[in-house]
């Protein structure tokens, strides 16, 4: 539910999986990852997947520094709440690559966004979700009806996968998948100004600062001992047509 009431979401056919280069500095890190288009219905076919992402997202909300939702004492963030928010429409999952079989084409040499004939289960390859999932993000309309051609997205990288450039890859892939999901443009409603990495990332990807909202979030301080009011940027970008993204 939004300030405009219920927002109807789209249900396109699954989009092809794609490969993206990953420039991580950690030893023996994969050199690429694949991204896969899922919905709640398709994600629930993989036992434990949605539960895992629910736990990671709930932990992120508990930190109180990036998303506006607040988990109150004694009020757990339920699966139903998570499903309704994060899986309201489409979710893109990033899976860390397995070593390529001998004789197979090297995906690292493929351009970012190139289609790969690899399904989600094959990409995971029997690993645990903690081992395989690099991150994910939802895409859904930011407004209803006559403005539903503008979408919004929310990104999640598990703590164990942070610091390896995965967020940058997810952001670039969003510019690929957004228009292919039928959207014309993107708006981020609340990018808190103290989230410096996100601000720099969207600026680098040619998002415009459409406005600054004073005291937009009552966030936890970095030391976790208190709270402070923080301004937020509203970012906007029109997508390139699918043939160019």
PDB file of C-alpha atoms in Angstrom:
ATOM      1  CA  UNK A   1       0.000   0.000   0.000  1.00  0.00           C
ATOM      2  CA  UNK A   2       1.323   3.440  -0.933  1.00  0.00           C
ATOM      3  CA  UNK A   3       0.229   7.039  -0.398  1.00  0.00           C
ATOM      4  CA  UNK A   4      -1.811   6.532  -3.583  1.00  0.00           C
ATOM      5  CA  UNK A   5      -3.462   3.306  -2.393  1.00  0.00           C
ATOM      6  CA  UNK A   6      -2.755  -0.094  -3.894  1.00  0.00           C
ATOM      7  CA  UNK A   7      -0.372  -0.126  -6.864  1.00  0.00           C
ATOM      8  CA  UNK A   8      -0.981  -2.807  -9.454  1.00  0.00           C
ATOM      9  CA  UNK A   9       2.184  -4.589 -10.538  1.00  0.00           C
ATOM     10  CA  UNK A  10       3.186  -6.111 -13.849  1.00  0.00           C
ATOM     11  CA  UNK A  11       3.752  -9.790 -14.518  1.00  0.00           C
ATOM     12  CA  UNK A  12       5.902 -10.129 -17.629  1.00  0.00           C
ATOM     13  CA  UNK A  13       7.280 -13.433 -18.810  1.00  0.00           C
ATOM     14  CA  UNK A  14      10.633 -14.325 -17.238  1.00  0.00           C
ATOM     15  CA  UNK A  15      13.469 -12.406 -18.827  1.00  0.00           C
ATOM     16  CA  UNK A  16      16.617 -14.209 -19.990  1.00  0.00           C
ATOM     17  CA  UNK A  17      19.472 -14.756 -17.568  1.00  0.00           C
ATOM     18  CA  UNK A  18      22.539 -12.613 -18.183  1.00  0.00           C
ATOM     19  CA  UNK A  19      26.238 -12.568 -17.261  1.00  0.00           C
ATOM     20  CA  UNK A  20      28.113  -9.648 -15.693  1.00  0.00           C
ATOM     21  CA  UNK A  21      31.804  -9.139 -14.917  1.00  0.00           C
ATOM     22  CA  UNK A  22      32.739  -8.925 -11.257  1.00  0.00           C
ATOM     23  CA  UNK A  23      35.917  -7.080 -10.288  1.00  0.00           C
ATOM     24  CA  UNK A  24      36.531  -8.365  -6.773  1.00  0.00           C
ATOM     25  CA  UNK A  25      39.881  -8.038  -5.004  1.00  0.00           C
ATOM     26  CA  UNK A  26      39.377 -11.055  -2.756  1.00  0.00           C
ATOM     27  CA  UNK A  27      41.484 -14.117  -3.454  1.00  0.00           C
ATOM     28  CA  UNK A  28      39.935 -16.816  -5.639  1.00  0.00           C
ATOM     29  CA  UNK A  29      36.808 -14.703  -6.148  1.00  0.00           C
ATOM     30  CA  UNK A  30      34.581 -15.462  -9.163  1.00  0.00           C
ATOM     31  CA  UNK A  31      35.231 -13.207 -12.137  1.00  0.00           C
ATOM     32  CA  UNK A  32      31.578 -12.908 -13.043  1.00  0.00           C
ATOM     33  CA  UNK A  33      28.069 -13.507 -11.812  1.00  0.00           C
ATOM     34  CA  UNK A  34      24.779 -14.312 -13.486  1.00  0.00           C
ATOM     35  CA  UNK A  35      21.485 -12.546 -12.917  1.00  0.00           C
ATOM     36  CA  UNK A  36      18.133 -14.318 -12.972  1.00  0.00           C
ATOM     37  CA  UNK A  37      14.584 -12.971 -13.083  1.00  0.00           C
ATOM     38  CA  UNK A  38      12.267 -14.480 -10.468  1.00  0.00           C
ATOM     39  CA  UNK A  39       8.894 -13.779  -8.910  1.00  0.00           C
ATOM     40  CA  UNK A  40       7.586 -14.979  -5.566  1.00  0.00           C
ATOM     41  CA  UNK A  41       5.899 -17.916  -7.281  1.00  0.00           C
ATOM     42  CA  UNK A  42       9.066 -19.053  -9.028  1.00  0.00           C
ATOM     43  CA  UNK A  43      11.354 -18.308  -6.055  1.00  0.00           C
ATOM     44  CA  UNK A  44       9.259 -20.459  -3.724  1.00  0.00           C
ATOM     45  CA  UNK A  45      10.080 -23.482  -5.875  1.00  0.00           C
ATOM     46  CA  UNK A  46      13.587 -23.353  -4.362  1.00  0.00           C
ATOM     47  CA  UNK A  47      13.319 -24.505  -0.721  1.00  0.00           C
ATOM     48  CA  UNK A  48      14.674 -21.993   1.751  1.00  0.00           C
ATOM     49  CA  UNK A  49      15.518 -19.255  -0.771  1.00  0.00           C
ATOM     50  CA  UNK A  50      12.833 -16.740   0.198  1.00  0.00           C
ATOM     51  CA  UNK A  51      13.328 -17.515   3.890  1.00  0.00           C
ATOM     52  CA  UNK A  52      17.027 -16.743   3.521  1.00  0.00           C
ATOM     53  CA  UNK A  53      16.431 -13.392   1.784  1.00  0.00           C
ATOM     54  CA  UNK A  54      13.752 -12.582   4.364  1.00  0.00           C
ATOM     55  CA  UNK A  55      16.285 -13.083   7.178  1.00  0.00           C
ATOM     56  CA  UNK A  56      18.912 -10.948   5.466  1.00  0.00           C
ATOM     57  CA  UNK A  57      16.415  -8.154   4.796  1.00  0.00           C
ATOM     58  CA  UNK A  58      15.022  -8.263   8.335  1.00  0.00           C
ATOM     59  CA  UNK A  59      18.570  -7.938   9.682  1.00  0.00           C
ATOM     60  CA  UNK A  60      19.091  -4.932   7.396  1.00  0.00           C
ATOM     61  CA  UNK A  61      15.940  -3.290   8.766  1.00  0.00           C
ATOM     62  CA  UNK A  62      17.131  -3.947  12.310  1.00  0.00           C
ATOM     63  CA  UNK A  63      20.266  -1.922  11.534  1.00  0.00           C
ATOM     64  CA  UNK A  64      17.982   1.058  10.875  1.00  0.00           C
ATOM     65  CA  UNK A  65      20.295   2.907   8.477  1.00  0.00           C
ATOM     66  CA  UNK A  66      19.223   2.250   4.878  1.00  0.00           C
ATOM     67  CA  UNK A  67      15.486   1.439   4.567  1.00  0.00           C
ATOM     68  CA  UNK A  68      12.667   3.479   6.163  1.00  0.00           C
ATOM     69  CA  UNK A  69      10.813   0.504   7.646  1.00  0.00           C
ATOM     70  CA  UNK A  70      11.150   0.154  11.417  1.00  0.00           C
ATOM     71  CA  UNK A  71      10.953  -3.085  13.349  1.00  0.00           C
ATOM     72  CA  UNK A  72       9.475  -2.250  16.737  1.00  0.00           C
ATOM     73  CA  UNK A  73      10.489  -4.101  19.919  1.00  0.00           C
ATOM     74  CA  UNK A  74       8.596  -7.352  20.226  1.00  0.00           C
ATOM     75  CA  UNK A  75       7.219  -7.043  16.686  1.00  0.00           C
ATOM     76  CA  UNK A  76       9.017  -9.432  14.312  1.00  0.00           C
ATOM     77  CA  UNK A  77       9.191  -8.647  10.625  1.00  0.00           C
ATOM     78  CA  UNK A  78       7.101 -11.515   9.255  1.00  0.00           C
ATOM     79  CA  UNK A  79       7.409 -13.455   6.024  1.00  0.00           C
ATOM     80  CA  UNK A  80       4.021 -12.113   4.945  1.00  0.00           C
ATOM     81  CA  UNK A  81       5.238  -8.535   5.383  1.00  0.00           C
ATOM     82  CA  UNK A  82       8.437  -9.304   3.508  1.00  0.00           C
ATOM     83  CA  UNK A  83       6.673 -11.099   0.650  1.00  0.00           C
ATOM     84  CA  UNK A  84       4.219  -8.239   0.187  1.00  0.00           C
ATOM     85  CA  UNK A  85       7.009  -5.657   0.059  1.00  0.00           C
ATOM     86  CA  UNK A  86      10.029  -7.264  -1.574  1.00  0.00           C
ATOM     87  CA  UNK A  87       8.231  -9.705  -3.867  1.00  0.00           C
ATOM     88  CA  UNK A  88       5.376  -7.417  -4.890  1.00  0.00           C
ATOM     89  CA  UNK A  89       6.486  -7.752  -8.510  1.00  0.00           C
ATOM     90  CA  UNK A  90       9.821  -8.803 -10.000  1.00  0.00           C
ATOM     91  CA  UNK A  91      13.069  -9.717  -8.265  1.00  0.00           C
ATOM     92  CA  UNK A  92      16.477 -10.115  -9.900  1.00  0.00           C
ATOM     93  CA  UNK A  93      18.882 -12.519  -8.198  1.00  0.00           C
ATOM     94  CA  UNK A  94      22.646 -12.395  -8.671  1.00  0.00           C
ATOM     95  CA  UNK A  95      24.460 -15.731  -8.372  1.00  0.00           C
ATOM     96  CA  UNK A  96      28.228 -15.998  -8.015  1.00  0.00           C
ATOM     97  CA  UNK A  97      29.663 -18.002 -10.888  1.00  0.00           C
ATOM     98  CA  UNK A  98      30.949 -21.529 -10.630  1.00  0.00           C
ATOM     99  CA  UNK A  99      34.144 -22.414 -12.513  1.00  0.00           C
ATOM    100  CA  UNK A 100      33.414 -22.908 -16.209  1.00  0.00           C
ATOM    101  CA  UNK A 101      33.485 -26.528 -17.437  1.00  0.00           C
ATOM    102  CA  UNK A 102      36.475 -27.414 -19.564  1.00  0.00           C
ATOM    103  CA  UNK A 103      35.846 -26.468 -23.168  1.00  0.00           C
ATOM    104  CA  UNK A 104      32.925 -24.154 -22.361  1.00  0.00           C
ATOM    105  CA  UNK A 105      32.883 -20.531 -23.503  1.00  0.00           C
ATOM    106  CA  UNK A 106      34.347 -18.180 -20.919  1.00  0.00           C
ATOM    107  CA  UNK A 107      31.515 -15.881 -19.713  1.00  0.00           C
ATOM    108  CA  UNK A 108      34.088 -13.339 -18.543  1.00  0.00           C
ATOM    109  CA  UNK A 109      34.847 -12.557 -22.178  1.00  0.00           C
ATOM    110  CA  UNK A 110      31.191 -11.850 -22.906  1.00  0.00           C
ATOM    111  CA  UNK A 111      29.850  -8.317 -22.748  1.00  0.00           C
ATOM    112  CA  UNK A 112      27.895  -7.361 -19.645  1.00  0.00           C
ATOM    113  CA  UNK A 113      24.227  -8.168 -20.134  1.00  0.00           C
ATOM    114  CA  UNK A 114      24.889 -11.003 -22.568  1.00  0.00           C
ATOM    115  CA  UNK A 115      22.303 -13.761 -22.383  1.00  0.00           C
ATOM    116  CA  UNK A 116      23.420 -17.092 -20.975  1.00  0.00           C
ATOM    117  CA  UNK A 117      21.592 -20.437 -21.290  1.00  0.00           C
ATOM    118  CA  UNK A 118      21.852 -21.087 -17.563  1.00  0.00           C
ATOM    119  CA  UNK A 119      18.850 -21.421 -15.295  1.00  0.00           C
ATOM    120  CA  UNK A 120      18.815 -20.326 -11.675  1.00  0.00           C
ATOM    121  CA  UNK A 121      19.153 -23.851 -10.252  1.00  0.00           C
ATOM    122  CA  UNK A 122      22.061 -24.642 -12.581  1.00  0.00           C
ATOM    123  CA  UNK A 123      23.805 -21.409 -11.612  1.00  0.00           C
ATOM    124  CA  UNK A 124      23.473 -22.198  -7.904  1.00  0.00           C
ATOM    125  CA  UNK A 125      24.920 -25.629  -8.564  1.00  0.00           C
ATOM    126  CA  UNK A 126      23.983 -27.265  -5.278  1.00  0.00           C
ATOM    127  CA  UNK A 127      25.636 -24.621  -3.089  1.00  0.00           C
ATOM    128  CA  UNK A 128      23.976 -23.133  -0.042  1.00  0.00           C
ATOM    129  CA  UNK A 129      22.163 -19.853  -0.508  1.00  0.00           C
ATOM    130  CA  UNK A 130      24.825 -18.188   1.638  1.00  0.00           C
ATOM    131  CA  UNK A 131      27.522 -19.428  -0.723  1.00  0.00           C
ATOM    132  CA  UNK A 132      25.760 -18.748  -4.012  1.00  0.00           C
ATOM    133  CA  UNK A 133      23.628 -15.611  -3.668  1.00  0.00           C
ATOM    134  CA  UNK A 134      25.618 -12.435  -4.296  1.00  0.00           C
ATOM    135  CA  UNK A 135      22.607 -10.171  -3.863  1.00  0.00           C
ATOM    136  CA  UNK A 136      19.203  -9.301  -5.254  1.00  0.00           C
ATOM    137  CA  UNK A 137      16.868  -6.408  -5.927  1.00  0.00           C
ATOM    138  CA  UNK A 138      13.180  -5.866  -6.523  1.00  0.00           C
ATOM    139  CA  UNK A 139      11.685  -3.776  -9.321  1.00  0.00           C
ATOM    140  CA  UNK A 140       8.118  -2.475  -9.102  1.00  0.00           C
ATOM    141  CA  UNK A 141       6.066   0.580 -10.099  1.00  0.00           C
ATOM    142  CA  UNK A 142       6.769   3.644  -8.001  1.00  0.00           C
ATOM    143  CA  UNK A 143       3.352   5.103  -8.742  1.00  0.00           C
ATOM    144  CA  UNK A 144      -0.022   3.697  -9.855  1.00  0.00           C
ATOM    145  CA  UNK A 145      -1.957   3.944 -13.083  1.00  0.00           C
ATOM    146  CA  UNK A 146      -0.953   6.844 -15.297  1.00  0.00           C
ATOM    147  CA  UNK A 147       2.499   7.043 -13.729  1.00  0.00           C
ATOM    148  CA  UNK A 148       3.210   3.325 -13.474  1.00  0.00           C
ATOM    149  CA  UNK A 149       5.781   3.562 -16.263  1.00  0.00           C
ATOM    150  CA  UNK A 150       8.196   4.874 -13.600  1.00  0.00           C
ATOM    151  CA  UNK A 151       9.659   2.181 -11.391  1.00  0.00           C
ATOM    152  CA  UNK A 152      11.487   1.902  -8.110  1.00  0.00           C
ATOM    153  CA  UNK A 153      14.018  -0.672  -6.932  1.00  0.00           C
ATOM    154  CA  UNK A 154      15.448  -1.847  -3.627  1.00  0.00           C
ATOM    155  CA  UNK A 155      18.837  -3.551  -3.361  1.00  0.00           C
ATOM    156  CA  UNK A 156      20.137  -6.125  -0.909  1.00  0.00           C
ATOM    157  CA  UNK A 157      23.635  -7.576  -0.624  1.00  0.00           C
ATOM    158  CA  UNK A 158      24.224 -10.045   2.242  1.00  0.00           C
ATOM    159  CA  UNK A 159      26.885  -8.795   4.694  1.00  0.00           C
ATOM    160  CA  UNK A 160      29.204 -11.693   3.807  1.00  0.00           C
ATOM    161  CA  UNK A 161      29.235 -10.535   0.160  1.00  0.00           C
ATOM    162  CA  UNK A 162      29.822  -6.824   0.732  1.00  0.00           C
ATOM    163  CA  UNK A 163      32.965  -4.952  -0.194  1.00  0.00           C
ATOM    164  CA  UNK A 164      33.497  -6.829  -3.453  1.00  0.00           C
ATOM    165  CA  UNK A 165      31.811  -4.543  -5.985  1.00  0.00           C
ATOM    166  CA  UNK A 166      28.572  -6.531  -6.155  1.00  0.00           C
ATOM    167  CA  UNK A 167      26.391  -3.481  -5.503  1.00  0.00           C
ATOM    168  CA  UNK A 168      27.875  -1.743  -8.537  1.00  0.00           C
ATOM    169  CA  UNK A 169      27.120  -4.749 -10.733  1.00  0.00           C
ATOM    170  CA  UNK A 170      23.530  -4.940  -9.479  1.00  0.00           C
ATOM    171  CA  UNK A 171      23.054  -1.231 -10.162  1.00  0.00           C
ATOM    172  CA  UNK A 172      24.355  -1.517 -13.727  1.00  0.00           C
ATOM    173  CA  UNK A 173      22.172  -4.565 -14.346  1.00  0.00           C
ATOM    174  CA  UNK A 174      19.159  -2.563 -13.162  1.00  0.00           C
ATOM    175  CA  UNK A 175      19.672  -0.214 -16.113  1.00  0.00           C
ATOM    176  CA  UNK A 176      19.516  -3.310 -18.334  1.00  0.00           C
ATOM    177  CA  UNK A 177      16.482  -4.981 -16.775  1.00  0.00           C
ATOM    178  CA  UNK A 178      14.363  -1.927 -15.933  1.00  0.00           C
ATOM    179  CA  UNK A 179      13.418  -1.058 -19.522  1.00  0.00           C
ATOM    180  CA  UNK A 180      13.038  -4.736 -20.423  1.00  0.00           C
ATOM    181  CA  UNK A 181      10.457  -5.038 -17.662  1.00  0.00           C
ATOM    182  CA  UNK A 182       8.490  -2.337 -19.469  1.00  0.00           C
ATOM    183  CA  UNK A 183       9.479   0.762 -17.506  1.00  0.00           C
ATOM    184  CA  UNK A 184      10.500   4.112 -18.958  1.00  0.00           C
ATOM    185  CA  UNK A 185      12.309   5.604 -15.981  1.00  0.00           C
ATOM    186  CA  UNK A 186      13.347   5.079 -12.376  1.00  0.00           C
ATOM    187  CA  UNK A 187      12.896   7.056  -9.173  1.00  0.00           C
ATOM    188  CA  UNK A 188      14.589   6.403  -5.845  1.00  0.00           C
ATOM    189  CA  UNK A 189      12.475   8.105  -3.220  1.00  0.00           C
ATOM    190  CA  UNK A 190      14.826   8.001  -0.253  1.00  0.00           C
ATOM    191  CA  UNK A 191      18.582   7.774  -0.684  1.00  0.00           C
ATOM    192  CA  UNK A 192      19.814   8.977   2.677  1.00  0.00           C
ATOM    193  CA  UNK A 193      22.633  11.487   2.332  1.00  0.00           C
ATOM    194  CA  UNK A 194      24.832   9.596   4.803  1.00  0.00           C
ATOM    195  CA  UNK A 195      24.711   6.537   2.516  1.00  0.00           C
ATOM    196  CA  UNK A 196      27.672   7.967   0.630  1.00  0.00           C
ATOM    197  CA  UNK A 197      28.368   4.824  -1.402  1.00  0.00           C
ATOM    198  CA  UNK A 198      24.833   4.765  -2.822  1.00  0.00           C
ATOM    199  CA  UNK A 199      24.830   8.489  -3.566  1.00  0.00           C
ATOM    200  CA  UNK A 200      28.120   8.212  -5.481  1.00  0.00           C
ATOM    201  CA  UNK A 201      26.918   5.104  -7.304  1.00  0.00           C
ATOM    202  CA  UNK A 202      23.728   6.673  -8.654  1.00  0.00           C
ATOM    203  CA  UNK A 203      25.568   9.862  -9.578  1.00  0.00           C
ATOM    204  CA  UNK A 204      28.105   7.788 -11.507  1.00  0.00           C
ATOM    205  CA  UNK A 205      25.261   6.118 -13.418  1.00  0.00           C
ATOM    206  CA  UNK A 206      23.859   9.508 -14.504  1.00  0.00           C
ATOM    207  CA  UNK A 207      20.919   9.680 -12.114  1.00  0.00           C
ATOM    208  CA  UNK A 208      19.742  13.235 -11.475  1.00  0.00           C
ATOM    209  CA  UNK A 209      19.139  14.649  -8.016  1.00  0.00           C
ATOM    210  CA  UNK A 210      15.477  15.607  -8.350  1.00  0.00           C
ATOM    211  CA  UNK A 211      15.275  17.031  -4.848  1.00  0.00           C
ATOM    212  CA  UNK A 212      16.443  16.870  -1.256  1.00  0.00           C
ATOM    213  CA  UNK A 213      14.040  16.024   1.571  1.00  0.00           C
ATOM    214  CA  UNK A 214      15.080  17.538   4.918  1.00  0.00           C
ATOM    215  CA  UNK A 215      15.005  15.247   7.955  1.00  0.00           C
ATOM    216  CA  UNK A 216      13.624  12.419   5.817  1.00  0.00           C
ATOM    217  CA  UNK A 217      14.739   9.559   8.045  1.00  0.00           C
ATOM    218  CA  UNK A 218      15.086   8.957  11.770  1.00  0.00           C
ATOM    219  CA  UNK A 219      18.049   6.630  11.448  1.00  0.00           C
ATOM    220  CA  UNK A 220      20.274   4.854  13.904  1.00  0.00           C
ATOM    221  CA  UNK A 221      23.682   6.394  14.373  1.00  0.00           C
ATOM    222  CA  UNK A 222      26.723   4.528  13.113  1.00  0.00           C
ATOM    223  CA  UNK A 223      27.635   3.403  16.635  1.00  0.00           C
ATOM    224  CA  UNK A 224      24.110   2.044  17.179  1.00  0.00           C
ATOM    225  CA  UNK A 225      23.714   3.949  20.430  1.00  0.00           C
ATOM    226  CA  UNK A 226      21.277   6.620  19.303  1.00  0.00           C
ATOM    227  CA  UNK A 227      19.234   8.070  16.475  1.00  0.00           C
ATOM    228  CA  UNK A 228      19.484  11.112  14.269  1.00  0.00           C
ATOM    229  CA  UNK A 229      17.413  12.785  11.574  1.00  0.00           C
ATOM    230  CA  UNK A 230      19.020  12.563   8.138  1.00  0.00           C
ATOM    231  CA  UNK A 231      18.148  14.254   4.833  1.00  0.00           C
ATOM    232  CA  UNK A 232      17.507  12.152   1.726  1.00  0.00           C
ATOM    233  CA  UNK A 233      18.005  12.650  -1.981  1.00  0.00           C
ATOM    234  CA  UNK A 234      15.373  11.803  -4.581  1.00  0.00           C
ATOM    235  CA  UNK A 235      17.143  10.391  -7.651  1.00  0.00           C
ATOM    236  CA  UNK A 236      15.674  10.117 -11.163  1.00  0.00           C
ATOM    237  CA  UNK A 237      16.870   8.681 -14.438  1.00  0.00           C
ATOM    238  CA  UNK A 238      15.171   7.890 -17.717  1.00  0.00           C
ATOM    239  CA  UNK A 239      16.207   4.482 -19.007  1.00  0.00           C
ATOM    240  CA  UNK A 240      17.928   3.988 -22.320  1.00  0.00           C
ATOM    241  CA  UNK A 241      15.803   1.999 -24.801  1.00  0.00           C
ATOM    242  CA  UNK A 242      16.381  -1.765 -24.429  1.00  0.00           C
ATOM    243  CA  UNK A 243      18.503  -1.917 -27.555  1.00  0.00           C
ATOM    244  CA  UNK A 244      20.943   0.567 -26.060  1.00  0.00           C
ATOM    245  CA  UNK A 245      20.895  -0.389 -22.362  1.00  0.00           C
TER     246      UNK A 245
END
